mmCIF file of C-alpha atoms and ligand atoms in Angstrom:
data_model
loop_
_atom_site.group_PDB
_atom_site.id
_atom_site.type_symbol
_atom_site.label_atom_id
_atom_site.label_comp_id
_atom_site.label_asym_id
_atom_site.label_seq_id
_atom_site.Cartn_x
_atom_site.Cartn_y
_atom_site.Cartn_z
ATOM 1 C CA UNK A 239 -0.481 7.914 -7.173
ATOM 2 C CA UNK A 240 1.816 10.218 -4.554
ATOM 3 C CA UNK A 241 1.645 13.967 -4.561
ATOM 4 C CA UNK A 242 4.411 13.920 -6.586
ATOM 5 C CA UNK A 243 2.977 12.953 -9.880
ATOM 6 C CA UNK A 244 2.903 15.690 -12.036
ATOM 7 C CA UNK A 245 0.144 16.711 -14.478
ATOM 8 C CA UNK A 246 -1.432 14.548 -17.120
ATOM 9 C CA UNK A 247 -0.305 15.140 -20.336
ATOM 10 C CA UNK A 248 -2.582 14.773 -23.144
ATOM 11 C CA UNK A 249 -0.152 14.320 -25.716
ATOM 12 C CA UNK A 250 4.039 13.372 -25.903
ATOM 13 C CA UNK A 251 5.980 13.826 -29.169
ATOM 14 C CA UNK A 252 9.144 12.289 -29.350
ATOM 15 C CA UNK A 253 12.070 12.928 -31.226
ATOM 16 C CA UNK A 254 16.187 11.726 -31.759
ATOM 17 C CA UNK A 255 17.369 15.249 -30.808
ATOM 18 C CA UNK A 256 16.169 18.914 -30.418
ATOM 19 C CA UNK A 257 14.345 20.089 -33.611
ATOM 20 C CA UNK A 258 13.336 16.720 -34.803
ATOM 21 C CA UNK A 259 9.649 16.835 -33.452
ATOM 22 C CA UNK A 260 9.454 20.972 -34.814
ATOM 23 C CA UNK A 261 10.556 19.873 -38.444
ATOM 24 C CA UNK A 262 8.258 16.759 -38.460
ATOM 25 C CA UNK A 263 5.139 18.172 -36.513
ATOM 26 C CA UNK A 264 5.890 21.861 -35.355
ATOM 27 C CA UNK A 265 2.113 22.889 -36.527
ATOM 28 C CA UNK A 266 0.416 19.906 -35.756
ATOM 29 C CA UNK A 267 1.650 20.607 -32.055
ATOM 30 C CA UNK A 268 1.005 24.128 -32.029
ATOM 31 C CA UNK A 269 -2.121 23.484 -33.423
ATOM 32 C CA UNK A 270 -2.979 20.672 -30.396
ATOM 33 C CA UNK A 271 -1.795 23.612 -27.683
ATOM 34 C CA UNK A 272 -4.254 26.120 -29.807
ATOM 35 C CA UNK A 273 -6.930 23.502 -28.831
ATOM 36 C CA UNK A 274 -6.153 23.224 -25.111
ATOM 37 C CA UNK A 275 -4.546 20.107 -24.606
ATOM 38 C CA UNK A 276 -1.213 19.447 -22.973
ATOM 39 C CA UNK A 277 1.115 18.920 -24.888
ATOM 40 C CA UNK A 278 5.210 17.813 -24.056
ATOM 41 C CA UNK A 279 8.191 17.150 -26.066
ATOM 42 C CA UNK A 280 10.794 14.466 -25.235
ATOM 43 C CA UNK A 281 13.997 14.797 -26.847
ATOM 44 C CA UNK A 282 15.916 11.247 -26.785
ATOM 45 C CA UNK A 283 19.636 13.086 -26.700
ATOM 46 C CA UNK A 284 20.882 16.755 -26.874
ATOM 47 C CA UNK A 285 22.085 16.444 -30.552
ATOM 48 C CA UNK A 286 25.720 17.033 -29.182
ATOM 49 C CA UNK A 287 28.067 16.974 -30.518
ATOM 50 C CA UNK A 288 27.115 18.420 -33.639
ATOM 51 C CA UNK A 289 28.555 20.689 -36.287
ATOM 52 C CA UNK A 290 28.056 24.324 -36.465
ATOM 53 C CA UNK A 291 26.957 24.356 -32.549
ATOM 54 C CA UNK A 292 28.861 26.303 -30.002
ATOM 55 C CA UNK A 293 27.645 23.618 -27.330
ATOM 56 C CA UNK A 294 25.287 21.828 -25.494
ATOM 57 C CA UNK A 295 24.236 24.860 -23.872
ATOM 58 C CA UNK A 296 23.103 26.883 -26.536
ATOM 59 C CA UNK A 297 21.703 23.548 -27.690
ATOM 60 C CA UNK A 298 19.337 24.001 -24.912
ATOM 61 C CA UNK A 299 18.249 27.071 -24.969
ATOM 62 C CA UNK A 300 17.084 26.970 -28.462
ATOM 63 C CA UNK A 301 14.937 23.616 -27.850
ATOM 64 C CA UNK A 302 13.785 25.458 -24.751
ATOM 65 C CA UNK A 303 12.927 28.921 -26.940
ATOM 66 C CA UNK A 304 11.191 26.188 -29.743
ATOM 67 C CA UNK A 305 9.230 24.713 -26.802
ATOM 68 C CA UNK A 306 8.137 28.522 -26.041
ATOM 69 C CA UNK A 307 7.040 29.732 -29.309
ATOM 70 C CA UNK A 308 5.065 25.995 -29.742
ATOM 71 C CA UNK A 309 3.272 26.650 -26.531
ATOM 72 C CA UNK A 310 3.849 23.193 -24.911
ATOM 73 C CA UNK A 311 3.536 22.500 -21.461
ATOM 74 C CA UNK A 312 6.762 20.689 -21.068
ATOM 75 C CA UNK A 313 10.147 19.906 -22.831
ATOM 76 C CA UNK A 314 12.500 16.971 -21.874
ATOM 77 C CA UNK A 315 15.850 16.044 -23.150
ATOM 78 C CA UNK A 316 16.926 12.509 -21.795
ATOM 79 C CA UNK A 317 20.240 11.769 -21.515
ATOM 80 C CA UNK A 318 20.957 9.361 -24.214
ATOM 81 C CA UNK A 319 24.063 9.653 -26.850
ATOM 82 C CA UNK A 320 23.622 11.473 -29.707
ATOM 83 C CA UNK A 321 25.152 9.464 -33.237
ATOM 84 C CA UNK A 322 25.429 6.776 -30.765
ATOM 85 C CA UNK A 323 21.600 6.455 -30.510
ATOM 86 C CA UNK A 324 20.322 2.180 -30.537
ATOM 87 C CA UNK A 325 17.688 0.715 -29.166
ATOM 88 C CA UNK A 326 18.542 -1.018 -25.706
ATOM 89 C CA UNK A 327 16.672 -1.690 -22.934
ATOM 90 C CA UNK A 328 18.299 0.840 -20.908
ATOM 91 C CA UNK A 329 17.083 3.534 -23.939
ATOM 92 C CA UNK A 330 13.326 1.748 -23.595
ATOM 93 C CA UNK A 331 13.022 1.858 -20.166
ATOM 94 C CA UNK A 332 14.062 5.678 -19.806
ATOM 95 C CA UNK A 333 11.022 6.474 -22.810
ATOM 96 C CA UNK A 334 8.678 4.358 -21.025
ATOM 97 C CA UNK A 335 9.410 6.024 -17.311
ATOM 98 C CA UNK A 336 8.544 9.365 -18.870
ATOM 99 C CA UNK A 337 5.452 8.107 -20.411
ATOM 100 C CA UNK A 338 4.666 6.966 -16.939
ATOM 101 C CA UNK A 339 5.401 9.552 -15.440
ATOM 102 C CA UNK A 340 3.038 12.170 -17.658
ATOM 103 C CA UNK A 341 0.536 9.157 -18.916
ATOM 104 C CA UNK A 342 -0.498 10.725 -22.220
ATOM 105 C CA UNK A 343 -3.047 9.529 -24.149
ATOM 106 C CA UNK A 344 -1.696 9.935 -27.292
ATOM 107 C CA UNK A 345 2.174 9.514 -28.372
ATOM 108 C CA UNK A 346 3.858 11.455 -31.474
ATOM 109 C CA UNK A 347 6.903 9.665 -32.486
ATOM 110 C CA UNK A 348 9.291 10.126 -35.694
ATOM 111 C CA UNK A 349 8.411 7.301 -38.191
ATOM 112 C CA UNK A 350 10.964 6.927 -41.106
ATOM 113 C CA UNK A 351 14.023 6.048 -41.778
ATOM 114 C CA UNK A 352 16.653 8.792 -42.801
ATOM 115 C CA UNK A 353 18.930 7.771 -45.515
ATOM 116 C CA UNK A 354 22.010 9.919 -45.945
ATOM 117 C CA UNK A 355 21.281 11.476 -42.462
ATOM 118 C CA UNK A 356 20.940 10.782 -39.044
ATOM 119 C CA UNK A 357 20.204 6.730 -38.661
ATOM 120 C CA UNK A 358 19.400 8.279 -35.128
ATOM 121 C CA UNK A 359 15.627 8.548 -36.368
ATOM 122 C CA UNK A 360 15.615 5.146 -37.005
ATOM 123 C CA UNK A 361 16.583 3.975 -33.650
ATOM 124 C CA UNK A 362 14.410 6.453 -31.806
ATOM 125 C CA UNK A 363 11.491 5.125 -33.599
ATOM 126 C CA UNK A 364 12.567 1.666 -32.556
ATOM 127 C CA UNK A 365 12.863 2.775 -28.693
ATOM 128 C CA UNK A 366 9.277 4.670 -29.201
ATOM 129 C CA UNK A 367 7.124 1.377 -30.151
ATOM 130 C CA UNK A 368 8.965 -0.381 -27.451
ATOM 131 C CA UNK A 369 9.007 2.404 -24.726
ATOM 132 C CA UNK A 370 4.918 3.056 -25.424
ATOM 133 C CA UNK A 371 4.780 -1.501 -24.900
ATOM 134 C CA UNK A 372 6.884 -1.150 -22.173
ATOM 135 C CA UNK A 373 4.599 2.006 -20.590
ATOM 136 C CA UNK A 374 1.582 -0.671 -20.117
ATOM 137 C CA UNK A 375 3.085 -3.694 -18.532
ATOM 138 C CA UNK A 376 2.535 -5.304 -15.384
ATOM 139 C CA UNK A 377 4.070 -6.629 -12.631
ATOM 140 C CA UNK A 378 7.659 -5.142 -13.602
ATOM 141 C CA UNK A 379 7.400 -1.378 -11.403
ATOM 142 C CA UNK A 380 10.789 -1.948 -10.158
ATOM 143 C CA UNK A 381 12.089 -1.154 -13.474
ATOM 144 C CA UNK A 382 10.403 1.876 -14.103
ATOM 145 C CA UNK A 383 10.848 3.491 -10.818
ATOM 146 C CA UNK A 384 7.730 2.263 -9.134
ATOM 147 C CA UNK A 385 5.645 4.455 -11.359
ATOM 148 C CA UNK A 386 2.487 2.305 -12.171
ATOM 149 C CA UNK A 387 1.462 1.299 -15.511
ATOM 150 C CA UNK A 388 0.142 3.445 -17.984
ATOM 151 C CA UNK A 389 -1.561 2.868 -21.132
ATOM 152 C CA UNK A 390 -0.815 4.969 -24.071
ATOM 153 C CA UNK A 391 -4.436 5.116 -25.877
ATOM 154 C CA UNK A 392 -3.038 5.607 -29.399
ATOM 155 C CA UNK A 393 0.073 6.136 -31.314
ATOM 156 C CA UNK A 394 1.022 8.126 -34.484
ATOM 157 C CA UNK A 395 4.063 8.913 -36.599
ATOM 158 C CA UNK A 396 5.252 12.123 -38.177
ATOM 159 C CA UNK A 397 7.670 12.300 -40.928
ATOM 160 C CA UNK A 398 11.358 13.459 -41.105
ATOM 161 C CA UNK A 399 12.839 13.640 -44.556
ATOM 162 C CA UNK A 400 10.644 13.461 -47.330
ATOM 163 C CA UNK A 401 7.531 14.118 -46.447
ATOM 164 C CA UNK A 402 6.260 11.630 -49.374
ATOM 165 C CA UNK A 403 8.191 8.975 -49.853
ATOM 166 C CA UNK A 404 9.467 6.294 -46.897
ATOM 167 C CA UNK A 405 6.699 6.296 -44.654
ATOM 168 C CA UNK A 406 5.583 3.557 -42.924
ATOM 169 C CA UNK A 407 2.943 1.115 -44.594
ATOM 170 C CA UNK A 408 0.135 3.694 -44.988
ATOM 171 C CA UNK A 409 -2.399 1.845 -43.382
ATOM 172 C CA UNK A 410 -3.787 5.360 -41.723
ATOM 173 C CA UNK A 411 -2.471 8.695 -43.426
ATOM 174 C CA UNK A 412 -3.821 11.403 -41.516
ATOM 175 C CA UNK A 413 -2.962 15.241 -42.782
ATOM 176 C CA UNK A 414 -3.570 17.905 -40.347
ATOM 177 C CA UNK A 415 -4.896 21.109 -41.177
ATOM 178 C CA UNK A 416 -1.459 23.585 -40.659
ATOM 179 C CA UNK A 417 -2.594 26.661 -42.444
ATOM 180 C CA UNK A 418 -2.679 28.581 -39.471
ATOM 181 C CA UNK A 419 0.399 27.367 -37.754
ATOM 182 C CA UNK A 420 2.706 26.824 -40.635
ATOM 183 C CA UNK A 421 4.416 30.116 -39.507
ATOM 184 C CA UNK A 422 4.836 29.608 -35.902
ATOM 185 C CA UNK A 423 6.185 26.378 -36.733
ATOM 186 C CA UNK A 424 9.040 27.730 -38.936
ATOM 187 C CA UNK A 425 9.606 30.449 -36.190
ATOM 188 C CA UNK A 426 10.245 27.413 -33.723
ATOM 189 C CA UNK A 427 12.730 25.670 -35.952
ATOM 190 C CA UNK A 428 14.148 29.324 -36.674
ATOM 191 C CA UNK A 429 15.018 29.109 -33.078
ATOM 192 C CA UNK A 430 17.753 26.606 -33.982
ATOM 193 C CA UNK A 431 19.691 29.388 -35.201
ATOM 194 C CA UNK A 432 23.259 27.284 -34.776
ATOM 195 C CA UNK A 433 21.749 24.320 -36.782
ATOM 196 C CA UNK A 434 20.116 26.793 -39.550
ATOM 197 C CA UNK A 435 22.809 29.341 -40.366
ATOM 198 C CA UNK A 436 22.012 31.320 -43.962
ATOM 199 C CA UNK A 437 23.791 28.582 -45.986
ATOM 200 C CA UNK A 438 21.223 25.946 -44.469
ATOM 201 C CA UNK A 439 18.275 28.388 -45.162
ATOM 202 C CA UNK A 440 16.426 25.858 -48.366
ATOM 203 C CA UNK A 441 15.483 23.808 -45.248
ATOM 204 C CA UNK A 442 12.772 26.455 -44.939
ATOM 205 C CA UNK A 443 11.664 26.269 -48.724
ATOM 206 C CA UNK A 444 11.818 23.138 -48.151
ATOM 207 C CA UNK A 445 9.596 22.729 -45.364
ATOM 208 C CA UNK A 446 7.278 25.512 -46.342
ATOM 209 C CA UNK A 447 6.269 23.563 -49.714
ATOM 210 C CA UNK A 448 6.029 20.265 -48.469
ATOM 211 C CA UNK A 449 3.528 21.459 -46.253
ATOM 212 C CA UNK A 450 1.531 23.474 -49.106
ATOM 213 C CA UNK A 451 1.474 20.965 -51.700
ATOM 214 C CA UNK A 452 0.455 17.511 -48.660
ATOM 215 C CA UNK A 453 -2.174 20.708 -47.718
ATOM 216 C CA UNK A 454 -3.228 21.434 -51.456
ATOM 217 C CA UNK A 455 -3.800 18.052 -51.761
ATOM 218 C CA UNK A 456 -6.533 18.266 -48.840
ATOM 219 C CA UNK A 457 -7.962 21.342 -50.386
ATOM 220 C CA UNK A 458 -6.217 23.454 -47.209
ATOM 221 C CA UNK A 459 -3.281 25.887 -47.464
ATOM 222 C CA UNK A 460 -0.946 23.803 -45.606
ATOM 223 C CA UNK A 461 -0.627 20.223 -44.041
ATOM 224 C CA UNK A 462 1.662 17.756 -42.200
ATOM 225 C CA UNK A 463 1.568 14.295 -42.847
ATOM 226 C CA UNK A 464 0.979 11.648 -39.696
ATOM 227 C CA UNK A 465 0.447 7.744 -40.221
ATOM 228 C CA UNK A 466 -1.600 5.974 -37.652
ATOM 229 C CA UNK A 467 -0.193 2.141 -37.504
ATOM 230 C CA UNK A 468 -3.953 0.787 -37.071
ATOM 231 C CA UNK A 469 -6.831 2.437 -39.567
ATOM 232 C CA UNK A 470 -8.044 5.667 -38.036
ATOM 233 C CA UNK A 471 -11.340 5.466 -37.046
ATOM 234 C CA UNK A 472 -14.431 8.207 -36.501
ATOM 235 C CA UNK A 473 -16.830 8.350 -34.064
ATOM 236 C CA UNK A 474 -18.877 11.179 -36.385
ATOM 237 C CA UNK A 475 -18.226 11.345 -40.140
ATOM 238 C CA UNK A 476 -20.098 14.188 -40.801
ATOM 239 C CA UNK A 477 -17.414 16.188 -38.091
ATOM 240 C CA UNK A 478 -14.244 14.199 -39.854
ATOM 241 C CA UNK A 479 -15.627 15.505 -43.661
ATOM 242 C CA UNK A 480 -16.587 18.661 -43.069
ATOM 243 C CA UNK A 481 -14.338 20.081 -39.696
HETATM 244 ZN ZN1 ZN B 182 17.497 14.735 -36.081
#
């Protein structure tokens, strides 16, 4: 490790556009921060061009404001192209370089198609899957700015769009209790004022209802759905069931 190696992050959440991870798992990220974990967000694109936005600078300022609301330690925007995001070798390497640099234990990635909305989300899922794999490959450091391999211990999917349909095979569904961070999640999303003007405020009702419905199914006030590609193991059954 060189002196320029940045501090390790516990968790990195990856979205296609600024606002994706806030919508999909903002409450979970705020909760992880509150528990003392070091959390980063990587947006694969700057989300530009897009309707309703005056330009990239404003989008970047909104993303930074949202990151501050959530309290995350790092937010980075990669220079991959919005609307033309594809699962290419170059995109996989770009993200894997960030994983090797920040060495997260857990990666949270987008986990579903979003029919009738941006196809970038589905591409982001494939890029993230591949970058998690690339991050640990040996004998290939020259592809990754000569950063050494890093094995990511766990990967989890978060869900955009309809939270109760279209998720990957539910091998390990997890509900995170976000009762105490739902308001912060919504405040972070409201930082994207250009993306969600008053005529789009129905989104907040949808997010609020989904979180409360999911929460009620588990006996808490509000929740977010995450999906593990592998069954989730608990080391402590009583802790898992009662805390
Ligand atoms: Zn998006």
